């Protein structure tokens, strides 16, 4: 029989063991729960870090694309306040993104082409619809002008309301210049083809007509020998002869234009011939027109027909004087030596590389309207009143210049005057002084 | 004592060495370097990096250190890319002697003895700084890595040197894949080596161990079957099944190392209040594929050892670092001394990346050192070595902060 106290102690011990087991179980469960929650939290943190990293990488990638693109990317709100401008702005426009944000409106020039862009932007903000790309002329920090193509899209909020604009701006200055240059070259090519076609036609007709006219004139003169002067028919024959002679002059002009006349080309000094022409012209051009000479003392030998050079000067100066009929005119005749290299060739694309004498006839008359300037070398094209010109003057000049392997250019501004430049290739250059460059002055 | 810290992160290893050394010399205004402690990431070409350091510092100044998963300095903390750092020390009053021993993978204890023999105990020793190769065998597709045992190494050192000299340092590791690291052995680059510097003279070493684990449930378990670094059974049950029950899943078996659970041995009073300084924690590097057991980072837990499962806790870890580093610096100042250089040996498992933390715990150390304007060099290690409860030990998942203090502060 156990002592009561021992039994009690054994019972207490048993109870304590149970309690320890109970607490151990609780502690184990709590510990496991804590471990599992910590593990779960750890996984969540890992996922969070992973997605954060993925987002950072994605942002980095996007930023790289934006910052290394050739375009300026930007975002602005409805009030045109810029919220973002990519760093490319510094390269294209000379302004840092921060500078751009503050003063971009000052960059827009007053060029009328900008109006379309302003209207399209307003339309995009108003309607929320993407508009076609447009071109703005902007002024760089260094004052250069740039043509910028803008492509924009409206940004809408969840209520479909436009809250801003996201856009890309691309420098298209060079492309636009190249486009204009190409259009100009195409127009020149078309013009050359047209003049050649007209020249062939006119030359052919003139040749046949000249033969027929020879028969008419010869027979008229033979008939005049046979018909006495008192006979009224004699007067009629005289009129036939006069008309035939006038017709022969017209045919000569047509043949000059079509380059079918016989040339007497030989090495000549151009300056004395031009000076002779000026002397002659002084007596025929009205006194209210001053003739200024800007003739460079330079080597001036070209291969040419002196008579035709004379013809060129008379035709050009006569046209100039007609343009200055109603004003105190100034006719400036210049001769300069120019060297055409690869850089300067761009200003007159028809010229091949080499040395030229540039003869300029410039007036301060009424100028030529842009819509007709392409037609001024067409035979019989004239803007003069009836009786003041046949429309053959410039056609003849064009034909003569081409037959001398030269090039003719015309610059004109309405109300300010016209400048015609002719480039004659120089030959056998021995001594050249005061050599100029091809800046068309 | 003047100390300059250099840091760089670039692919060209030679230039990396040049840049790190140049910056250290410039930052510390060093004229005559006497010792360099240097580390670099595992993917750096260590020979080239070493050559780059020597090109600037000269080949007469010993360079000790080796691979690291990452670098910590006053201004930098990185374990991405090619991070490298160095502390260049100039001091006439610091007496030091460097030596190295190899064949660690063959016999850790003998390597420790060889090192100690070369160092001798002639100096008025205050500290032995050691860095050794952590990896005996790199992991394979099926097997976890095998680690060089720190207890045997430390025992070897202590057998030949005064045991009272504190051994502080770390087992180096170059990447999270546990690839083979390298060691900077004074004048050459070695592997399977231990390099040490016996230090004495006019300075005082202070150190603290940063923890961050707490008992999961306070229940003691006993290892009933083990083999070296592998624990097979606990309380007569397969340890893998026991851990499966704790997690409620088997997902943890894929983790290398296991992220949240460690094994802690309490060297204090068994049922006393929890004191983190009394615990030595062992990282579980992974589960064996056939459920035969788990591998721990050090092969020092024998059958019969009582342990607790410990929960790794980021908040506790950061609080421990913040508190201990601040207290250590306060203690130095209170003793009338000035902290002149800090070396932080930080377990690679404590990075924000490895511990899924939002904060880098080492940033707390940076804050404290910047407050005291004291040069700091730290590296992410495999094993940390420091005295704990009066005995030099290899530790896991700790940060060991060693501070060199000097001089009297006059008021």
PDB file of C-alpha atoms in Angstrom, chain A residues 35-252:
ATOM      1  CA  UNK A  35       7.269  29.233 -39.570  1.00  0.00           C
ATOM      2  CA  UNK A  36       4.602  28.772 -42.231  1.00  0.00           C
ATOM      3  CA  UNK A  37       3.502  32.401 -42.038  1.00  0.00           C
ATOM      4  CA  UNK A  38       7.089  33.605 -42.191  1.00  0.00           C
ATOM      5  CA  UNK A  39       7.665  31.343 -45.171  1.00  0.00           C
ATOM      6  CA  UNK A  40       4.511  32.658 -46.846  1.00  0.00           C
ATOM      7  CA  UNK A  41       5.551  36.229 -46.132  1.00  0.00           C
ATOM      8  CA  UNK A  42       8.976  35.445 -47.502  1.00  0.00           C
ATOM      9  CA  UNK A  43       7.410  34.129 -50.718  1.00  0.00           C
ATOM     10  CA  UNK A  44       5.231  37.210 -51.020  1.00  0.00           C
ATOM     11  CA  UNK A  45       8.217  39.466 -50.489  1.00  0.00           C
ATOM     12  CA  UNK A  46      10.130  37.506 -53.084  1.00  0.00           C
ATOM     13  CA  UNK A  47       7.287  37.881 -55.577  1.00  0.00           C
ATOM     14  CA  UNK A  48       6.994  41.566 -54.720  1.00  0.00           C
ATOM     15  CA  UNK A  49      10.715  42.083 -55.302  1.00  0.00           C
ATOM     16  CA  UNK A  50      10.540  40.068 -58.492  1.00  0.00           C
ATOM     17  CA  UNK A  51       7.664  42.099 -59.900  1.00  0.00           C
ATOM     18  CA  UNK A  52       9.310  45.316 -58.751  1.00  0.00           C
ATOM     19  CA  UNK A  53      12.489  44.289 -60.529  1.00  0.00           C
ATOM     20  CA  UNK A  54      10.534  43.298 -63.637  1.00  0.00           C
ATOM     21  CA  UNK A  55       8.819  46.678 -63.568  1.00  0.00           C
ATOM     22  CA  UNK A  56      12.148  48.455 -63.140  1.00  0.00           C
ATOM     23  CA  UNK A  57      13.638  46.474 -66.008  1.00  0.00           C
ATOM     24  CA  UNK A  58      10.653  47.223 -68.193  1.00  0.00           C
ATOM     25  CA  UNK A  59      10.856  50.932 -67.314  1.00  0.00           C
ATOM     26  CA  UNK A  60      14.590  50.880 -67.977  1.00  0.00           C
ATOM     27  CA  UNK A  61      14.027  49.239 -71.355  1.00  0.00           C
ATOM     28  CA  UNK A  62      11.372  51.784 -72.265  1.00  0.00           C
ATOM     29  CA  UNK A  63      13.562  54.644 -71.081  1.00  0.00           C
ATOM     30  CA  UNK A  64      16.433  53.301 -73.174  1.00  0.00           C
ATOM     31  CA  UNK A  65      14.225  53.131 -76.247  1.00  0.00           C
ATOM     32  CA  UNK A  66      12.905  56.634 -75.661  1.00  0.00           C
ATOM     33  CA  UNK A  67      16.275  58.169 -74.846  1.00  0.00           C
ATOM     34  CA  UNK A  68      18.105  56.530 -77.738  1.00  0.00           C
ATOM     35  CA  UNK A  69      15.401  57.142 -80.313  1.00  0.00           C
ATOM     36  CA  UNK A  70      15.884  59.790 -82.998  1.00  0.00           C
ATOM     37  CA  UNK A  71      12.631  61.406 -81.954  1.00  0.00           C
ATOM     38  CA  UNK A  72      11.670  63.697 -79.103  1.00  0.00           C
ATOM     39  CA  UNK A  73       8.909  62.096 -77.062  1.00  0.00           C
ATOM     40  CA  UNK A  74       6.714  64.302 -74.971  1.00  0.00           C
ATOM     41  CA  UNK A  75       3.537  64.447 -72.952  1.00  0.00           C
ATOM     42  CA  UNK A  76       1.553  67.584 -72.256  1.00  0.00           C
ATOM     43  CA  UNK A  77      -1.773  68.339 -70.666  1.00  0.00           C
ATOM     44  CA  UNK A  78      -4.799  70.017 -72.207  1.00  0.00           C
ATOM     45  CA  UNK A  79      -3.350  73.431 -71.390  1.00  0.00           C
ATOM     46  CA  UNK A  80      -0.157  72.569 -73.308  1.00  0.00           C
ATOM     47  CA  UNK A  81       1.874  72.350 -70.114  1.00  0.00           C
ATOM     48  CA  UNK A  82       4.628  69.793 -70.733  1.00  0.00           C
ATOM     49  CA  UNK A  83       4.796  66.933 -68.250  1.00  0.00           C
ATOM     50  CA  UNK A  84       7.640  65.064 -69.941  1.00  0.00           C
ATOM     51  CA  UNK A  85      10.153  65.765 -72.696  1.00  0.00           C
ATOM     52  CA  UNK A  86      12.779  63.210 -73.675  1.00  0.00           C
ATOM     53  CA  UNK A  87      16.479  64.202 -73.674  1.00  0.00           C
ATOM     54  CA  UNK A  88      16.687  64.143 -77.491  1.00  0.00           C
ATOM     55  CA  UNK A  89      15.342  67.719 -77.376  1.00  0.00           C
ATOM     56  CA  UNK A  90      18.845  68.927 -76.575  1.00  0.00           C
ATOM     57  CA  UNK A  91      20.249  67.458 -79.784  1.00  0.00           C
ATOM     58  CA  UNK A  92      17.403  68.438 -82.110  1.00  0.00           C
ATOM     59  CA  UNK A  93      16.464  71.835 -80.704  1.00  0.00           C
ATOM     60  CA  UNK A  94      19.379  72.756 -78.432  1.00  0.00           C
ATOM     61  CA  UNK A  95      17.186  72.917 -75.325  1.00  0.00           C
ATOM     62  CA  UNK A  96      17.344  70.509 -72.370  1.00  0.00           C
ATOM     63  CA  UNK A  97      14.024  68.859 -71.440  1.00  0.00           C
ATOM     64  CA  UNK A  98      13.742  71.261 -68.493  1.00  0.00           C
ATOM     65  CA  UNK A  99      14.237  74.293 -70.758  1.00  0.00           C
ATOM     66  CA  UNK A 100      11.764  72.875 -73.256  1.00  0.00           C
ATOM     67  CA  UNK A 101       9.074  72.482 -70.619  1.00  0.00           C
ATOM     68  CA  UNK A 102       9.256  76.147 -69.747  1.00  0.00           C
ATOM     69  CA  UNK A 103       9.499  77.831 -73.124  1.00  0.00           C
ATOM     70  CA  UNK A 104       8.523  75.578 -75.983  1.00  0.00           C
ATOM     71  CA  UNK A 105       5.836  77.955 -77.298  1.00  0.00           C
ATOM     72  CA  UNK A 106       8.567  80.530 -77.960  1.00  0.00           C
ATOM     73  CA  UNK A 107      10.144  78.119 -80.435  1.00  0.00           C
ATOM     74  CA  UNK A 108       7.222  78.190 -82.874  1.00  0.00           C
ATOM     75  CA  UNK A 109       7.997  80.633 -85.713  1.00  0.00           C
ATOM     76  CA  UNK A 110       5.416  82.750 -87.536  1.00  0.00           C
ATOM     77  CA  UNK A 111       5.766  80.615 -90.658  1.00  0.00           C
ATOM     78  CA  UNK A 112       2.243  80.050 -92.047  1.00  0.00           C
ATOM     79  CA  UNK A 113       2.867  76.289 -92.231  1.00  0.00           C
ATOM     80  CA  UNK A 114       2.596  76.195 -88.427  1.00  0.00           C
ATOM     81  CA  UNK A 115      -1.067  77.178 -88.535  1.00  0.00           C
ATOM     82  CA  UNK A 116      -2.139  73.741 -89.715  1.00  0.00           C
ATOM     83  CA  UNK A 117      -0.405  72.040 -86.782  1.00  0.00           C
ATOM     84  CA  UNK A 118      -1.961  74.400 -84.256  1.00  0.00           C
ATOM     85  CA  UNK A 119      -5.399  73.651 -85.697  1.00  0.00           C
ATOM     86  CA  UNK A 120      -4.828  69.884 -85.745  1.00  0.00           C
ATOM     87  CA  UNK A 121      -3.677  69.901 -82.104  1.00  0.00           C
ATOM     88  CA  UNK A 122      -6.747  71.873 -81.037  1.00  0.00           C
ATOM     89  CA  UNK A 123      -8.908  69.399 -82.956  1.00  0.00           C
ATOM     90  CA  UNK A 124      -7.249  66.408 -81.253  1.00  0.00           C
ATOM     91  CA  UNK A 125      -7.861  67.906 -77.807  1.00  0.00           C
ATOM     92  CA  UNK A 126     -11.443  68.803 -78.714  1.00  0.00           C
ATOM     93  CA  UNK A 127     -12.489  65.526 -80.346  1.00  0.00           C
ATOM     94  CA  UNK A 128     -10.143  63.023 -78.717  1.00  0.00           C
ATOM     95  CA  UNK A 129      -9.353  61.659 -82.164  1.00  0.00           C
ATOM     96  CA  UNK A 130      -5.898  61.120 -83.450  1.00  0.00           C
ATOM     97  CA  UNK A 131      -5.020  63.590 -86.218  1.00  0.00           C
ATOM     98  CA  UNK A 132      -2.723  63.198 -89.190  1.00  0.00           C
ATOM     99  CA  UNK A 133       0.979  64.042 -88.620  1.00  0.00           C
ATOM    100  CA  UNK A 134       1.925  67.650 -89.347  1.00  0.00           C
ATOM    101  CA  UNK A 135       5.047  69.749 -89.715  1.00  0.00           C
ATOM    102  CA  UNK A 136       6.046  72.690 -87.536  1.00  0.00           C
ATOM    103  CA  UNK A 137       8.847  75.122 -88.150  1.00  0.00           C
ATOM    104  CA  UNK A 138      10.685  75.645 -84.847  1.00  0.00           C
ATOM    105  CA  UNK A 139      13.579  77.901 -83.930  1.00  0.00           C
ATOM    106  CA  UNK A 140      16.573  76.196 -82.300  1.00  0.00           C
ATOM    107  CA  UNK A 141      18.440  77.696 -79.362  1.00  0.00           C
ATOM    108  CA  UNK A 142      21.179  78.775 -81.799  1.00  0.00           C
ATOM    109  CA  UNK A 143      18.509  80.459 -83.992  1.00  0.00           C
ATOM    110  CA  UNK A 144      18.653  77.863 -86.780  1.00  0.00           C
ATOM    111  CA  UNK A 145      15.281  76.844 -88.144  1.00  0.00           C
ATOM    112  CA  UNK A 146      14.169  73.235 -88.033  1.00  0.00           C
ATOM    113  CA  UNK A 147      11.257  71.493 -89.684  1.00  0.00           C
ATOM    114  CA  UNK A 148       9.798  69.045 -87.188  1.00  0.00           C
ATOM    115  CA  UNK A 149       7.245  66.379 -88.023  1.00  0.00           C
ATOM    116  CA  UNK A 150       4.800  65.897 -85.173  1.00  0.00           C
ATOM    117  CA  UNK A 151       2.765  62.741 -84.622  1.00  0.00           C
ATOM    118  CA  UNK A 152       0.404  62.967 -81.663  1.00  0.00           C
ATOM    119  CA  UNK A 153      -2.288  60.953 -79.913  1.00  0.00           C
ATOM    120  CA  UNK A 154      -4.750  62.181 -77.323  1.00  0.00           C
ATOM    121  CA  UNK A 155      -4.612  60.613 -73.838  1.00  0.00           C
ATOM    122  CA  UNK A 156      -8.025  59.900 -72.353  1.00  0.00           C
ATOM    123  CA  UNK A 157      -9.045  59.201 -68.765  1.00  0.00           C
ATOM    124  CA  UNK A 158     -11.486  56.502 -67.680  1.00  0.00           C
ATOM    125  CA  UNK A 159     -14.366  58.853 -68.454  1.00  0.00           C
ATOM    126  CA  UNK A 160     -13.165  59.100 -72.060  1.00  0.00           C
ATOM    127  CA  UNK A 161     -12.168  62.726 -71.546  1.00  0.00           C
ATOM    128  CA  UNK A 162      -8.984  64.016 -73.144  1.00  0.00           C
ATOM    129  CA  UNK A 163      -6.491  64.850 -70.398  1.00  0.00           C
ATOM    130  CA  UNK A 164      -3.405  65.365 -72.501  1.00  0.00           C
ATOM    131  CA  UNK A 165      -1.391  64.559 -75.571  1.00  0.00           C
ATOM    132  CA  UNK A 166       1.459  62.159 -76.103  1.00  0.00           C
ATOM    133  CA  UNK A 167       3.595  62.843 -79.103  1.00  0.00           C
ATOM    134  CA  UNK A 168       6.759  62.189 -81.040  1.00  0.00           C
ATOM    135  CA  UNK A 169       8.676  64.950 -82.828  1.00  0.00           C
ATOM    136  CA  UNK A 170      11.117  64.105 -85.587  1.00  0.00           C
ATOM    137  CA  UNK A 171      13.590  66.389 -87.310  1.00  0.00           C
ATOM    138  CA  UNK A 172      12.664  66.310 -91.016  1.00  0.00           C
ATOM    139  CA  UNK A 173      14.577  69.428 -92.081  1.00  0.00           C
ATOM    140  CA  UNK A 174      16.987  67.542 -94.296  1.00  0.00           C
ATOM    141  CA  UNK A 175      14.288  65.327 -95.774  1.00  0.00           C
ATOM    142  CA  UNK A 176      12.112  68.331 -96.572  1.00  0.00           C
ATOM    143  CA  UNK A 177      15.048  70.165 -98.155  1.00  0.00           C
ATOM    144  CA  UNK A 178      15.915  67.067-100.168  1.00  0.00           C
ATOM    145  CA  UNK A 179      12.265  66.767-101.199  1.00  0.00           C
ATOM    146  CA  UNK A 180      12.218  70.387-102.404  1.00  0.00           C
ATOM    147  CA  UNK A 181      15.507  69.880-104.176  1.00  0.00           C
ATOM    148  CA  UNK A 182      14.164  66.799-105.888  1.00  0.00           C
ATOM    149  CA  UNK A 183      11.019  68.631-106.978  1.00  0.00           C
ATOM    150  CA  UNK A 184      13.176  71.455-108.337  1.00  0.00           C
ATOM    151  CA  UNK A 185      15.389  69.036-110.250  1.00  0.00           C
ATOM    152  CA  UNK A 186      12.361  67.253-111.650  1.00  0.00           C
ATOM    153  CA  UNK A 187      10.912  70.576-112.767  1.00  0.00           C
ATOM    154  CA  UNK A 188      14.218  71.472-114.397  1.00  0.00           C
ATOM    155  CA  UNK A 189      14.312  68.146-116.158  1.00  0.00           C
ATOM    156  CA  UNK A 190      10.765  68.567-117.368  1.00  0.00           C
ATOM    157  CA  UNK A 191      11.668  72.044-118.573  1.00  0.00           C
ATOM    158  CA  UNK A 192      14.704  70.789-120.462  1.00  0.00           C
ATOM    159  CA  UNK A 193      12.658  68.079-122.154  1.00  0.00           C
ATOM    160  CA  UNK A 194       9.960  70.556-123.019  1.00  0.00           C
ATOM    161  CA  UNK A 195      12.439  73.067-124.477  1.00  0.00           C
ATOM    162  CA  UNK A 196      14.110  70.346-126.479  1.00  0.00           C
ATOM    163  CA  UNK A 197      10.777  69.206-127.860  1.00  0.00           C
ATOM    164  CA  UNK A 198       9.743  72.739-128.722  1.00  0.00           C
ATOM    165  CA  UNK A 199      13.178  73.415-130.187  1.00  0.00           C
ATOM    166  CA  UNK A 200      12.969  70.341-132.426  1.00  0.00           C
ATOM    167  CA  UNK A 201       9.503  71.270-133.578  1.00  0.00           C
ATOM    168  CA  UNK A 202      10.284  74.937-134.129  1.00  0.00           C
ATOM    169  CA  UNK A 203      13.581  74.150-135.846  1.00  0.00           C
ATOM    170  CA  UNK A 204      11.910  71.686-138.204  1.00  0.00           C
ATOM    171  CA  UNK A 205       9.085  74.035-139.092  1.00  0.00           C
ATOM    172  CA  UNK A 206      11.449  76.987-139.479  1.00  0.00           C
ATOM    173  CA  UNK A 207      13.737  75.036-141.802  1.00  0.00           C
ATOM    174  CA  UNK A 208      10.912  73.932-144.102  1.00  0.00           C
ATOM    175  CA  UNK A 209       9.253  77.305-143.883  1.00  0.00           C
ATOM    176  CA  UNK A 210      12.551  79.036-144.747  1.00  0.00           C
ATOM    177  CA  UNK A 211      12.806  76.977-147.931  1.00  0.00           C
ATOM    178  CA  UNK A 212       9.238  77.877-148.895  1.00  0.00           C
ATOM    179  CA  UNK A 213       9.887  81.486-147.997  1.00  0.00           C
ATOM    180  CA  UNK A 214      12.972  81.476-150.251  1.00  0.00           C
ATOM    181  CA  UNK A 215      10.729  80.515-153.180  1.00  0.00           C
ATOM    182  CA  UNK A 216       8.162  83.213-152.261  1.00  0.00           C
ATOM    183  CA  UNK A 217      10.813  85.928-151.858  1.00  0.00           C
ATOM    184  CA  UNK A 218      12.723  84.919-155.022  1.00  0.00           C
ATOM    185  CA  UNK A 219       9.591  84.829-157.133  1.00  0.00           C
ATOM    186  CA  UNK A 220       8.410  88.143-155.708  1.00  0.00           C
ATOM    187  CA  UNK A 221      11.738  89.788-156.660  1.00  0.00           C
ATOM    188  CA  UNK A 222      11.664  88.210-160.140  1.00  0.00           C
ATOM    189  CA  UNK A 223       8.096  89.480-160.622  1.00  0.00           C
ATOM    190  CA  UNK A 224       9.158  92.973-159.504  1.00  0.00           C
ATOM    191  CA  UNK A 225      11.726  92.993-162.301  1.00  0.00           C
ATOM    192  CA  UNK A 226       8.969  92.228-164.775  1.00  0.00           C
ATOM    193  CA  UNK A 227       6.292  94.546-163.435  1.00  0.00           C
ATOM    194  CA  UNK A 228       6.716  98.329-163.978  1.00  0.00           C
ATOM    195  CA  UNK A 229       6.665 100.527-160.911  1.00  0.00           C
ATOM    196  CA  UNK A 230       3.529 102.368-161.982  1.00  0.00           C
ATOM    197  CA  UNK A 231       1.628  99.138-162.025  1.00  0.00           C
ATOM    198  CA  UNK A 232      -0.387  98.727-158.825  1.00  0.00           C
ATOM    199  CA  UNK A 233       0.827  95.118-158.744  1.00  0.00           C
ATOM    200  CA  UNK A 234       4.365  96.406-158.162  1.00  0.00           C
ATOM    201  CA  UNK A 235       3.244  97.853-154.789  1.00  0.00           C
ATOM    202  CA  UNK A 236       1.685  94.496-153.922  1.00  0.00           C
ATOM    203  CA  UNK A 237       4.922  92.700-154.835  1.00  0.00           C
ATOM    204  CA  UNK A 238       6.862  95.139-152.605  1.00  0.00           C
ATOM    205  CA  UNK A 239       4.543  94.301-149.685  1.00  0.00           C
ATOM    206  CA  UNK A 240       5.089  90.577-150.356  1.00  0.00           C
ATOM    207  CA  UNK A 241       8.882  91.131-150.306  1.00  0.00           C
ATOM    208  CA  UNK A 242       8.745  93.194-147.028  1.00  0.00           C
ATOM    209  CA  UNK A 243       6.570  90.582-145.324  1.00  0.00           C
ATOM    210  CA  UNK A 244       8.882  87.828-146.520  1.00  0.00           C
ATOM    211  CA  UNK A 245      11.916  89.654-145.087  1.00  0.00           C
ATOM    212  CA  UNK A 246      10.130  90.059-141.716  1.00  0.00           C
ATOM    213  CA  UNK A 247       9.243  86.401-141.815  1.00  0.00           C
ATOM    214  CA  UNK A 248      12.919  85.566-142.476  1.00  0.00           C
ATOM    215  CA  UNK A 249      13.888  87.471-139.280  1.00  0.00           C
ATOM    216  CA  UNK A 250      11.360  85.491-137.314  1.00  0.00           C
ATOM    217  CA  UNK A 251      12.748  82.254-138.795  1.00  0.00           C
ATOM    218  CA  UNK A 252      16.282  83.286-137.836  1.00  0.00           C
TER     219      UNK A 252
END
